Amino acid sequence: MYKPLRGIIPATPTPMTEDGSIFPDYVPTLMNHLVSQKVQGIFACGTTGEFASLTVNEQIRMLEAFRDATPSGISLIAHVGRGSVAEACEVSKAAARMQVDRVSIAPPHYYKIGDARMLTEICARVAESADGLPFYYYHIPALSGTSVMMRDFVPLAIKAIPNFKGVKFTNENLMDFMSCVDEFGECAEMIYGRDEMLLAGIATGADAAIGSTFNYMAPVYAQIMQSFQNGDHVSARRWQARAVSVIRLFSRYGGSAVTKAMMKIVGVDCGPNRQPLRNHAKEERTALKNDLEKTGFFEWRNGNEL
């Protein structure tokens, strides 16, 4: 029976060996770590999973590894986006065959999409390839370049895509986000995707969130959600400020390239990044760890009050 997404859902990295090959055999170790963090779902092979640097076959193989390692009770969302619509349909069909729980797609990103109807047509093709699996559009205009407002897209998707369930909204435009929640919330789940703004996303209607920093401090975000739901806004702001104190460091260490360095620091070595993302030398990881210690990260990252 279909259930809407709820809670904290990490966007997982793709484990790799030192030579840059995919490392599906490491996925169970990564999954054990995430289960210990009490996450509610997994978003595999997305931005954090370096999908744009994977071949079609590699993406399918990694989705299989996540499918095999994901325990009952945790929802596996397979990101099937590719640079071409045809390849996205191919990965979507494979995801359906392996019986993942849900699929999602970021749009093709070289030729920018500025029209809601074209975006709907593309999503409809990929969603149809998923053989009825719940389908979510991945809205990340900063990287995809697709500037379509979700207020324009969502009603078209609801009408045109039978298995459309919602949007992973990775953007700062809370007016657009809240408009979708208020107008289409009964038909479309709006899942927030800006870790540093989760509290604002919850305040404007999010019941679930997907983010990269959830891989190593998921309990912090669970505290934000629980505190807000309990009406303790002071506590919610305190936990959000702690998350921000870590995220603020990342501009010094390569932005999105920092995820695997952070995972290594917390004891879950997912290997190197592929180019064009850079990797961190041991000295840089030591400096990052020292900066993290100054924020108190290692004392509160598991949701413990100081």
PDB file of C-alpha atoms in Angstrom:
ATOM      1  CA  MET A   1       0.000   0.000   0.000  1.00  0.00           C
ATOM      2  CA  TYR A   2       1.325   3.426  -0.959  1.00  0.00           C
ATOM      3  CA  LYS A   3       2.428   5.723   1.871  1.00  0.00           C
ATOM      4  CA  PRO A   4       3.636   9.320   1.458  1.00  0.00           C
ATOM      5  CA  LEU A   5       7.263  10.059   2.263  1.00  0.00           C
ATOM      6  CA  ARG A   6       7.919  11.325   5.763  1.00  0.00           C
ATOM      7  CA  GLY A   7      10.944  12.249   7.841  1.00  0.00           C
ATOM      8  CA  ILE A   8      14.666  12.384   7.090  1.00  0.00           C
ATOM      9  CA  ILE A   9      15.984  10.869   3.846  1.00  0.00           C
ATOM     10  CA  PRO A  10      19.706  11.070   3.035  1.00  0.00           C
ATOM     11  CA  ALA A  11      20.863  11.554  -0.549  1.00  0.00           C
ATOM     12  CA  THR A  12      23.552   8.899  -0.515  1.00  0.00           C
ATOM     13  CA  PRO A  13      27.056   9.007  -1.993  1.00  0.00           C
ATOM     14  CA  THR A  14      28.130   6.364  -4.495  1.00  0.00           C
ATOM     15  CA  PRO A  15      30.927   4.272  -2.949  1.00  0.00           C
ATOM     16  CA  MET A  16      34.025   3.962  -5.126  1.00  0.00           C
ATOM     17  CA  THR A  17      37.373   2.231  -4.952  1.00  0.00           C
ATOM     18  CA  GLU A  18      40.640   4.172  -4.935  1.00  0.00           C
ATOM     19  CA  ASP A  19      40.924   3.915  -8.734  1.00  0.00           C
ATOM     20  CA  GLY A  20      37.484   5.514  -9.166  1.00  0.00           C
ATOM     21  CA  SER A  21      35.546   2.351  -9.999  1.00  0.00           C
ATOM     22  CA  ILE A  22      32.107   1.939  -8.479  1.00  0.00           C
ATOM     23  CA  PHE A  23      32.110  -0.177  -5.321  1.00  0.00           C
ATOM     24  CA  PRO A  24      28.653  -1.773  -4.916  1.00  0.00           C
ATOM     25  CA  ASP A  25      29.972  -4.230  -2.325  1.00  0.00           C
ATOM     26  CA  TYR A  26      30.408  -1.345   0.120  1.00  0.00           C
ATOM     27  CA  VAL A  27      26.734  -0.349   0.015  1.00  0.00           C
ATOM     28  CA  PRO A  28      25.709  -2.689   2.894  1.00  0.00           C
ATOM     29  CA  THR A  29      28.273  -0.981   5.145  1.00  0.00           C
ATOM     30  CA  LEU A  30      26.931   2.436   4.177  1.00  0.00           C
ATOM     31  CA  MET A  31      23.380   1.211   4.708  1.00  0.00           C
ATOM     32  CA  ASN A  32      24.160  -0.141   8.183  1.00  0.00           C
ATOM     33  CA  HIS A  33      25.451   3.291   9.130  1.00  0.00           C
ATOM     34  CA  LEU A  34      22.337   5.020   7.811  1.00  0.00           C
ATOM     35  CA  VAL A  35      20.007   2.581   9.540  1.00  0.00           C
ATOM     36  CA  SER A  36      21.814   3.353  12.801  1.00  0.00           C
ATOM     37  CA  GLN A  37      20.987   7.019  12.158  1.00  0.00           C
ATOM     38  CA  LYS A  38      17.256   6.081  12.051  1.00  0.00           C
ATOM     39  CA  VAL A  39      16.558   7.489   8.587  1.00  0.00           C
ATOM     40  CA  GLN A  40      13.194   6.912   6.895  1.00  0.00           C
ATOM     41  CA  GLY A  41      14.395   6.555   3.318  1.00  0.00           C
ATOM     42  CA  ILE A  42      17.294   6.606   0.866  1.00  0.00           C
ATOM     43  CA  PHE A  43      17.704   8.765  -2.261  1.00  0.00           C
ATOM     44  CA  ALA A  44      20.269   6.889  -4.368  1.00  0.00           C
ATOM     45  CA  CYS A  45      22.296   7.989  -7.409  1.00  0.00           C
ATOM     46  CA  GLY A  46      21.295  11.637  -7.257  1.00  0.00           C
ATOM     47  CA  THR A  47      23.521  14.701  -7.100  1.00  0.00           C
ATOM     48  CA  THR A  48      25.367  13.447  -4.008  1.00  0.00           C
ATOM     49  CA  GLY A  49      25.637  10.067  -5.735  1.00  0.00           C
ATOM     50  CA  GLU A  50      27.491  11.681  -8.671  1.00  0.00           C
ATOM     51  CA  PHE A  51      24.955  10.390 -11.210  1.00  0.00           C
ATOM     52  CA  ALA A  52      26.251  12.793 -13.848  1.00  0.00           C
ATOM     53  CA  SER A  53      29.640  11.046 -13.666  1.00  0.00           C
ATOM     54  CA  LEU A  54      28.248   7.507 -13.915  1.00  0.00           C
ATOM     55  CA  THR A  55      27.549   5.499 -17.041  1.00  0.00           C
ATOM     56  CA  VAL A  56      24.053   4.070 -17.510  1.00  0.00           C
ATOM     57  CA  ASN A  57      25.265   0.593 -16.573  1.00  0.00           C
ATOM     58  CA  GLU A  58      27.055   1.900 -13.477  1.00  0.00           C
ATOM     59  CA  GLN A  59      23.957   3.774 -12.330  1.00  0.00           C
ATOM     60  CA  ILE A  60      21.802   0.666 -12.761  1.00  0.00           C
ATOM     61  CA  ARG A  61      24.353  -1.494 -10.937  1.00  0.00           C
ATOM     62  CA  MET A  62      24.484   0.898  -8.002  1.00  0.00           C
ATOM     63  CA  LEU A  63      20.699   1.065  -7.792  1.00  0.00           C
ATOM     64  CA  GLU A  64      20.663  -2.730  -7.658  1.00  0.00           C
ATOM     65  CA  ALA A  65      23.165  -2.638  -4.795  1.00  0.00           C
ATOM     66  CA  PHE A  66      21.036  -0.149  -2.863  1.00  0.00           C
ATOM     67  CA  ARG A  67      17.906  -2.202  -3.578  1.00  0.00           C
ATOM     68  CA  ASP A  68      19.554  -5.337  -2.201  1.00  0.00           C
ATOM     69  CA  ALA A  69      20.857  -3.567   0.916  1.00  0.00           C
ATOM     70  CA  THR A  70      17.785  -1.500   1.836  1.00  0.00           C
ATOM     71  CA  PRO A  71      15.865  -3.114   4.702  1.00  0.00           C
ATOM     72  CA  SER A  72      12.108  -3.308   5.041  1.00  0.00           C
ATOM     73  CA  GLY A  73      10.622  -0.103   6.397  1.00  0.00           C
ATOM     74  CA  ILE A  74      13.068   2.196   4.610  1.00  0.00           C
ATOM     75  CA  SER A  75      11.893   3.583   1.287  1.00  0.00           C
ATOM     76  CA  LEU A  76      14.381   3.437  -1.611  1.00  0.00           C
ATOM     77  CA  ILE A  77      13.999   6.298  -4.074  1.00  0.00           C
ATOM     78  CA  ALA A  78      15.976   5.597  -7.232  1.00  0.00           C
ATOM     79  CA  HIS A  79      17.153   8.690  -9.043  1.00  0.00           C
ATOM     80  CA  VAL A  80      17.041   7.774 -12.741  1.00  0.00           C
ATOM     81  CA  GLY A  81      17.947  11.144 -14.264  1.00  0.00           C
ATOM     82  CA  ARG A  82      20.411  11.271 -17.145  1.00  0.00           C
ATOM     83  CA  GLY A  83      21.708  13.761 -19.703  1.00  0.00           C
ATOM     84  CA  SER A  84      19.264  12.368 -22.272  1.00  0.00           C
ATOM     85  CA  VAL A  85      15.606  11.458 -21.927  1.00  0.00           C
ATOM     86  CA  ALA A  86      16.145   8.111 -23.662  1.00  0.00           C
ATOM     87  CA  GLU A  87      18.808   7.099 -21.131  1.00  0.00           C
ATOM     88  CA  ALA A  88      16.594   8.241 -18.251  1.00  0.00           C
ATOM     89  CA  CYS A  89      13.835   5.986 -19.597  1.00  0.00           C
ATOM     90  CA  GLU A  90      16.313   3.099 -19.789  1.00  0.00           C
ATOM     91  CA  VAL A  91      17.355   3.530 -16.148  1.00  0.00           C
ATOM     92  CA  SER A  92      13.718   4.006 -15.130  1.00  0.00           C
ATOM     93  CA  LYS A  93      12.758   0.688 -16.751  1.00  0.00           C
ATOM     94  CA  ALA A  94      15.619  -1.027 -14.951  1.00  0.00           C
ATOM     95  CA  ALA A  95      14.524   0.492 -11.626  1.00  0.00           C
ATOM     96  CA  ALA A  96      11.008  -0.842 -12.191  1.00  0.00           C
ATOM     97  CA  ARG A  97      12.334  -4.322 -12.986  1.00  0.00           C
ATOM     98  CA  MET A  98      14.355  -4.410  -9.782  1.00  0.00           C
ATOM     99  CA  GLN A  99      11.287  -3.233  -7.810  1.00  0.00           C
ATOM    100  CA  VAL A 100      12.609  -0.172  -6.048  1.00  0.00           C
ATOM    101  CA  ASP A 101      10.007   1.755  -4.055  1.00  0.00           C
ATOM    102  CA  ARG A 102       9.962   5.032  -6.002  1.00  0.00           C
ATOM    103  CA  VAL A 103      11.753   6.826  -8.830  1.00  0.00           C
ATOM    104  CA  SER A 104      12.808  10.420  -9.333  1.00  0.00           C
ATOM    105  CA  ILE A 105      14.332  12.442 -12.156  1.00  0.00           C
ATOM    106  CA  ALA A 106      16.323  15.639 -12.406  1.00  0.00           C
ATOM    107  CA  PRO A 107      15.851  17.046 -15.918  1.00  0.00           C
ATOM    108  CA  PRO A 108      18.421  16.852 -18.734  1.00  0.00           C
ATOM    109  CA  HIS A 109      20.795  19.680 -17.915  1.00  0.00           C
ATOM    110  CA  TYR A 110      22.708  20.705 -21.052  1.00  0.00           C
ATOM    111  CA  TYR A 111      19.751  22.071 -23.006  1.00  0.00           C
ATOM    112  CA  LYS A 112      17.872  24.122 -20.430  1.00  0.00           C
ATOM    113  CA  ILE A 113      14.109  23.691 -20.069  1.00  0.00           C
ATOM    114  CA  GLY A 114      12.149  26.905 -19.632  1.00  0.00           C
ATOM    115  CA  ASP A 115       8.659  25.670 -20.413  1.00  0.00           C
ATOM    116  CA  ALA A 116       6.393  23.816 -17.967  1.00  0.00           C
ATOM    117  CA  ARG A 117       4.699  21.829 -20.724  1.00  0.00           C
ATOM    118  CA  MET A 118       7.975  20.534 -22.134  1.00  0.00           C
ATOM    119  CA  LEU A 119       9.111  19.586 -18.631  1.00  0.00           C
ATOM    120  CA  THR A 120       5.817  17.749 -18.089  1.00  0.00           C
ATOM    121  CA  GLU A 121       6.209  15.840 -21.372  1.00  0.00           C
ATOM    122  CA  ILE A 122       9.727  14.722 -20.419  1.00  0.00           C
ATOM    123  CA  CYS A 123       8.651  13.637 -16.953  1.00  0.00           C
ATOM    124  CA  ALA A 124       5.657  11.783 -18.398  1.00  0.00           C
ATOM    125  CA  ARG A 125       7.936   9.705 -20.653  1.00  0.00           C
ATOM    126  CA  VAL A 126      10.231   8.732 -17.829  1.00  0.00           C
ATOM    127  CA  ALA A 127       7.360   8.103 -15.400  1.00  0.00           C
ATOM    128  CA  GLU A 128       5.647   5.830 -17.922  1.00  0.00           C
ATOM    129  CA  SER A 129       8.873   3.804 -18.182  1.00  0.00           C
ATOM    130  CA  ALA A 130       8.717   3.225 -14.413  1.00  0.00           C
ATOM    131  CA  ASP A 131       5.721   0.902 -14.811  1.00  0.00           C
ATOM    132  CA  GLY A 132       3.526   2.629 -12.241  1.00  0.00           C
ATOM    133  CA  LEU A 133       6.119   3.241  -9.524  1.00  0.00           C
ATOM    134  CA  PRO A 134       5.554   6.471  -7.554  1.00  0.00           C
ATOM    135  CA  PHE A 135       7.314   9.250  -9.481  1.00  0.00           C
ATOM    136  CA  TYR A 136       8.908  12.428  -8.103  1.00  0.00           C
ATOM    137  CA  TYR A 137      10.359  15.347 -10.027  1.00  0.00           C
ATOM    138  CA  TYR A 138      13.735  16.573  -8.713  1.00  0.00           C
ATOM    139  CA  HIS A 139      13.717  20.381  -8.830  1.00  0.00           C
ATOM    140  CA  ILE A 140      17.286  21.706  -8.519  1.00  0.00           C
ATOM    141  CA  PRO A 141      17.541  24.765 -10.786  1.00  0.00           C
ATOM    142  CA  ALA A 142      20.974  25.811  -9.499  1.00  0.00           C
ATOM    143  CA  LEU A 143      22.466  22.719 -11.175  1.00  0.00           C
ATOM    144  CA  SER A 144      19.923  21.707 -13.825  1.00  0.00           C
ATOM    145  CA  GLY A 145      19.367  25.222 -15.154  1.00  0.00           C
ATOM    146  CA  THR A 146      15.655  24.460 -15.506  1.00  0.00           C
ATOM    147  CA  SER A 147      13.887  27.609 -14.411  1.00  0.00           C
ATOM    148  CA  VAL A 148      10.275  26.394 -14.496  1.00  0.00           C
ATOM    149  CA  MET A 149       8.265  27.422 -11.442  1.00  0.00           C
ATOM    150  CA  MET A 150       6.818  24.427  -9.638  1.00  0.00           C
ATOM    151  CA  ARG A 151       3.543  26.338  -9.240  1.00  0.00           C
ATOM    152  CA  ASP A 152       3.237  26.052 -13.035  1.00  0.00           C
ATOM    153  CA  PHE A 153       4.551  22.500 -13.369  1.00  0.00           C
ATOM    154  CA  VAL A 154       2.777  20.621 -10.574  1.00  0.00           C
ATOM    155  CA  PRO A 155      -0.827  21.054 -11.804  1.00  0.00           C
ATOM    156  CA  LEU A 156       0.217  19.907 -15.284  1.00  0.00           C
ATOM    157  CA  ALA A 157       2.016  16.885 -13.828  1.00  0.00           C
ATOM    158  CA  ILE A 158      -0.979  15.935 -11.683  1.00  0.00           C
ATOM    159  CA  LYS A 159      -3.169  15.827 -14.797  1.00  0.00           C
ATOM    160  CA  ALA A 160      -0.703  14.237 -17.226  1.00  0.00           C
ATOM    161  CA  ILE A 161       1.232  11.706 -15.110  1.00  0.00           C
ATOM    162  CA  PRO A 162      -0.868   9.034 -13.361  1.00  0.00           C
ATOM    163  CA  ASN A 163       1.953   7.971 -11.030  1.00  0.00           C
ATOM    164  CA  PHE A 164       3.158  11.502 -10.205  1.00  0.00           C
ATOM    165  CA  LYS A 165       3.476  11.847  -6.433  1.00  0.00           C
ATOM    166  CA  GLY A 166       5.426  15.015  -5.806  1.00  0.00           C
ATOM    167  CA  VAL A 167       8.568  17.133  -5.996  1.00  0.00           C
ATOM    168  CA  LYS A 168      11.978  17.035  -4.358  1.00  0.00           C
ATOM    169  CA  PHE A 169      12.297  20.807  -4.029  1.00  0.00           C
ATOM    170  CA  THR A 170      15.962  21.829  -3.798  1.00  0.00           C
ATOM    171  CA  ASN A 171      15.628  25.581  -4.092  1.00  0.00           C
ATOM    172  CA  GLU A 172      15.398  28.655  -1.883  1.00  0.00           C
ATOM    173  CA  ASN A 173      12.145  29.992  -3.405  1.00  0.00           C
ATOM    174  CA  LEU A 174       9.849  29.347  -0.470  1.00  0.00           C
ATOM    175  CA  MET A 175       7.024  31.320  -2.080  1.00  0.00           C
ATOM    176  CA  ASP A 176       6.939  28.773  -4.908  1.00  0.00           C
ATOM    177  CA  PHE A 177       7.252  25.896  -2.429  1.00  0.00           C
ATOM    178  CA  MET A 178       4.479  27.135  -0.151  1.00  0.00           C
ATOM    179  CA  SER A 179       2.189  27.870  -3.106  1.00  0.00           C
ATOM    180  CA  CYS A 180       2.470  24.229  -4.147  1.00  0.00           C
ATOM    181  CA  VAL A 181       1.850  22.985  -0.604  1.00  0.00           C
ATOM    182  CA  ASP A 182      -1.214  25.195  -0.184  1.00  0.00           C
ATOM    183  CA  GLU A 183      -2.753  24.637  -3.612  1.00  0.00           C
ATOM    184  CA  PHE A 184      -1.763  21.063  -4.471  1.00  0.00           C
ATOM    185  CA  GLY A 185      -0.723  19.510  -1.170  1.00  0.00           C
ATOM    186  CA  GLU A 186      -3.542  16.960  -1.228  1.00  0.00           C
ATOM    187  CA  CYS A 187      -2.322  15.618  -4.585  1.00  0.00           C
ATOM    188  CA  ALA A 188       1.440  16.216  -4.501  1.00  0.00           C
ATOM    189  CA  GLU A 189       4.041  15.708  -1.774  1.00  0.00           C
ATOM    190  CA  MET A 190       6.437  18.621  -1.474  1.00  0.00           C
ATOM    191  CA  ILE A 191       9.744  17.336  -0.099  1.00  0.00           C
ATOM    192  CA  TYR A 192      12.280  19.937   0.931  1.00  0.00           C
ATOM    193  CA  GLY A 193      15.895  19.645  -0.208  1.00  0.00           C
ATOM    194  CA  ARG A 194      17.891  22.529   1.249  1.00  0.00           C
ATOM    195  CA  ASP A 195      19.550  21.191   4.392  1.00  0.00           C
ATOM    196  CA  GLU A 196      20.602  24.618   5.644  1.00  0.00           C
ATOM    197  CA  MET A 197      16.982  25.829   5.378  1.00  0.00           C
ATOM    198  CA  LEU A 198      15.099  22.772   6.603  1.00  0.00           C
ATOM    199  CA  LEU A 199      13.380  24.647   9.418  1.00  0.00           C
ATOM    200  CA  ALA A 200      11.983  27.142   6.905  1.00  0.00           C
ATOM    201  CA  GLY A 201      10.860  24.251   4.695  1.00  0.00           C
ATOM    202  CA  ILE A 202       9.031  22.611   7.593  1.00  0.00           C
ATOM    203  CA  ALA A 203       7.419  25.916   8.559  1.00  0.00           C
ATOM    204  CA  THR A 204       6.057  26.246   5.021  1.00  0.00           C
ATOM    205  CA  GLY A 205       4.661  22.730   4.867  1.00  0.00           C
ATOM    206  CA  ALA A 206       7.319  20.029   4.366  1.00  0.00           C
ATOM    207  CA  ASP A 207       6.739  16.664   6.060  1.00  0.00           C
ATOM    208  CA  ALA A 208       9.843  15.049   4.527  1.00  0.00           C
ATOM    209  CA  ALA A 209      13.306  16.203   3.538  1.00  0.00           C
ATOM    210  CA  ILE A 210      16.103  14.846   1.352  1.00  0.00           C
ATOM    211  CA  GLY A 211      19.656  16.071   1.846  1.00  0.00           C
ATOM    212  CA  SER A 212      23.333  15.223   1.561  1.00  0.00           C
ATOM    213  CA  THR A 213      24.353  16.250   5.086  1.00  0.00           C
ATOM    214  CA  PHE A 214      21.776  13.807   6.463  1.00  0.00           C
ATOM    215  CA  ASN A 215      24.383  11.095   5.755  1.00  0.00           C
ATOM    216  CA  TYR A 216      26.416  12.115   8.789  1.00  0.00           C
ATOM    217  CA  MET A 217      24.078  14.100  11.041  1.00  0.00           C
ATOM    218  CA  ALA A 218      20.558  12.802  10.368  1.00  0.00           C
ATOM    219  CA  PRO A 219      19.603  12.955  14.085  1.00  0.00           C
ATOM    220  CA  VAL A 220      20.206  16.715  14.044  1.00  0.00           C
ATOM    221  CA  TYR A 221      17.558  17.149  11.369  1.00  0.00           C
ATOM    222  CA  ALA A 222      15.219  14.746  13.163  1.00  0.00           C
ATOM    223  CA  GLN A 223      15.558  17.024  16.192  1.00  0.00           C
ATOM    224  CA  ILE A 224      14.638  20.052  14.051  1.00  0.00           C
ATOM    225  CA  MET A 225      11.496  18.298  12.810  1.00  0.00           C
ATOM    226  CA  GLN A 226      10.482  16.936  16.209  1.00  0.00           C
ATOM    227  CA  SER A 227      11.095  20.229  18.000  1.00  0.00           C
ATOM    228  CA  PHE A 228       8.994  22.137  15.483  1.00  0.00           C
ATOM    229  CA  GLN A 229       6.186  19.594  15.671  1.00  0.00           C
ATOM    230  CA  ASN A 230       6.251  19.894  19.473  1.00  0.00           C
ATOM    231  CA  GLY A 231       5.965  23.679  19.236  1.00  0.00           C
ATOM    232  CA  ASP A 232       9.456  24.171  20.669  1.00  0.00           C
ATOM    233  CA  HIS A 233      10.683  26.668  18.101  1.00  0.00           C
ATOM    234  CA  VAL A 234      13.653  27.772  20.210  1.00  0.00           C
ATOM    235  CA  SER A 235      15.020  24.220  20.201  1.00  0.00           C
ATOM    236  CA  ALA A 236      14.290  23.847  16.478  1.00  0.00           C
ATOM    237  CA  ARG A 237      16.286  27.004  15.730  1.00  0.00           C
ATOM    238  CA  ARG A 238      19.155  25.833  17.931  1.00  0.00           C
ATOM    239  CA  TRP A 239      19.435  22.531  16.064  1.00  0.00           C
ATOM    240  CA  GLN A 240      19.187  24.266  12.696  1.00  0.00           C
ATOM    241  CA  ALA A 241      21.936  26.691  13.729  1.00  0.00           C
ATOM    242  CA  ARG A 242      24.168  23.730  14.597  1.00  0.00           C
ATOM    243  CA  ALA A 243      23.641  22.238  11.148  1.00  0.00           C
ATOM    244  CA  VAL A 244      24.378  25.600   9.552  1.00  0.00           C
ATOM    245  CA  SER A 245      27.612  25.935  11.539  1.00  0.00           C
ATOM    246  CA  VAL A 246      28.872  22.806   9.747  1.00  0.00           C
ATOM    247  CA  ILE A 247      27.475  23.604   6.298  1.00  0.00           C
ATOM    248  CA  ARG A 248      29.069  27.066   6.460  1.00  0.00           C
ATOM    249  CA  LEU A 249      32.491  25.411   6.580  1.00  0.00           C
ATOM    250  CA  PHE A 250      32.024  23.683   3.253  1.00  0.00           C
ATOM    251  CA  SER A 251      32.700  26.718   1.063  1.00  0.00           C
ATOM    252  CA  ARG A 252      36.323  26.416   2.224  1.00  0.00           C
ATOM    253  CA  TYR A 253      36.519  22.724   1.365  1.00  0.00           C
ATOM    254  CA  GLY A 254      34.924  22.341  -2.044  1.00  0.00           C
ATOM    255  CA  GLY A 255      31.166  22.552  -1.510  1.00  0.00           C
ATOM    256  CA  SER A 256      29.409  19.413  -2.756  1.00  0.00           C
ATOM    257  CA  ALA A 257      32.777  17.633  -3.061  1.00  0.00           C
ATOM    258  CA  VAL A 258      33.030  17.505   0.738  1.00  0.00           C
ATOM    259  CA  THR A 259      30.485  14.710   1.342  1.00  0.00           C
ATOM    260  CA  LYS A 260      32.945  11.836   0.997  1.00  0.00           C
ATOM    261  CA  ALA A 261      35.524  13.629   3.140  1.00  0.00           C
ATOM    262  CA  MET A 262      32.867  14.003   5.838  1.00  0.00           C
ATOM    263  CA  MET A 263      31.898  10.344   5.550  1.00  0.00           C
ATOM    264  CA  LYS A 264      35.534   9.314   5.981  1.00  0.00           C
ATOM    265  CA  ILE A 265      35.804  11.535   9.067  1.00  0.00           C
ATOM    266  CA  VAL A 266      32.787   9.820  10.694  1.00  0.00           C
ATOM    267  CA  GLY A 267      34.210   6.383   9.883  1.00  0.00           C
ATOM    268  CA  VAL A 268      32.319   5.407   6.723  1.00  0.00           C
ATOM    269  CA  ASP A 269      34.869   5.510   3.901  1.00  0.00           C
ATOM    270  CA  CYS A 270      32.975   5.724   0.597  1.00  0.00           C
ATOM    271  CA  GLY A 271      36.171   6.302  -1.374  1.00  0.00           C
ATOM    272  CA  PRO A 272      37.093   9.161  -3.703  1.00  0.00           C
ATOM    273  CA  ASN A 273      35.042  11.499  -5.865  1.00  0.00           C
ATOM    274  CA  ARG A 274      35.192  11.330  -9.628  1.00  0.00           C
ATOM    275  CA  GLN A 275      36.341  14.329 -11.605  1.00  0.00           C
ATOM    276  CA  PRO A 276      35.295  17.077 -11.955  1.00  0.00           C
ATOM    277  CA  LEU A 277      34.684  16.916  -8.189  1.00  0.00           C
ATOM    278  CA  ARG A 278      37.977  17.227  -6.370  1.00  0.00           C
ATOM    279  CA  ASN A 279      39.306  15.041  -3.594  1.00  0.00           C
ATOM    280  CA  HIS A 280      40.745  16.126  -0.262  1.00  0.00           C
ATOM    281  CA  ALA A 281      44.279  15.432   0.830  1.00  0.00           C
ATOM    282  CA  LYS A 282      44.841  14.031   4.316  1.00  0.00           C
ATOM    283  CA  GLU A 283      45.984  17.459   5.510  1.00  0.00           C
ATOM    284  CA  GLU A 284      42.728  19.043   4.330  1.00  0.00           C
ATOM    285  CA  ARG A 285      40.646  16.398   6.088  1.00  0.00           C
ATOM    286  CA  THR A 286      42.623  17.045   9.272  1.00  0.00           C
ATOM    287  CA  ALA A 287      41.936  20.775   8.963  1.00  0.00           C
ATOM    288  CA  LEU A 288      38.239  20.078   8.328  1.00  0.00           C
ATOM    289  CA  LYS A 289      38.076  17.797  11.365  1.00  0.00           C
ATOM    290  CA  ASN A 290      39.675  20.505  13.501  1.00  0.00           C
ATOM    291  CA  ASP A 291      37.111  23.026  12.266  1.00  0.00           C
ATOM    292  CA  LEU A 292      34.301  20.560  13.004  1.00  0.00           C
ATOM    293  CA  GLU A 293      35.574  20.110  16.549  1.00  0.00           C
ATOM    294  CA  LYS A 294      35.304  23.870  17.084  1.00  0.00           C
ATOM    295  CA  THR A 295      31.581  23.733  16.234  1.00  0.00           C
ATOM    296  CA  GLY A 296      30.954  20.902  18.697  1.00  0.00           C
ATOM    297  CA  PHE A 297      29.928  18.627  15.814  1.00  0.00           C
ATOM    298  CA  PHE A 298      31.208  15.406  17.358  1.00  0.00           C
ATOM    299  CA  GLU A 299      29.287  16.063  20.580  1.00  0.00           C
ATOM    300  CA  TRP A 300      25.869  16.840  19.029  1.00  0.00           C
ATOM    301  CA  ARG A 301      25.811  15.183  15.584  1.00  0.00           C
ATOM    302  CA  ASN A 302      23.939  12.151  16.962  1.00  0.00           C
ATOM    303  CA  GLY A 303      21.174  14.352  18.342  1.00  0.00           C
ATOM    304  CA  ASN A 304      22.536  14.629  21.856  1.00  0.00           C
ATOM    305  CA  GLU A 305      21.891  17.824  23.807  1.00  0.00           C
ATOM    306  CA  LEU A 306      25.011  19.390  25.286  1.00  0.00           C
TER     307      LEU A 306
END
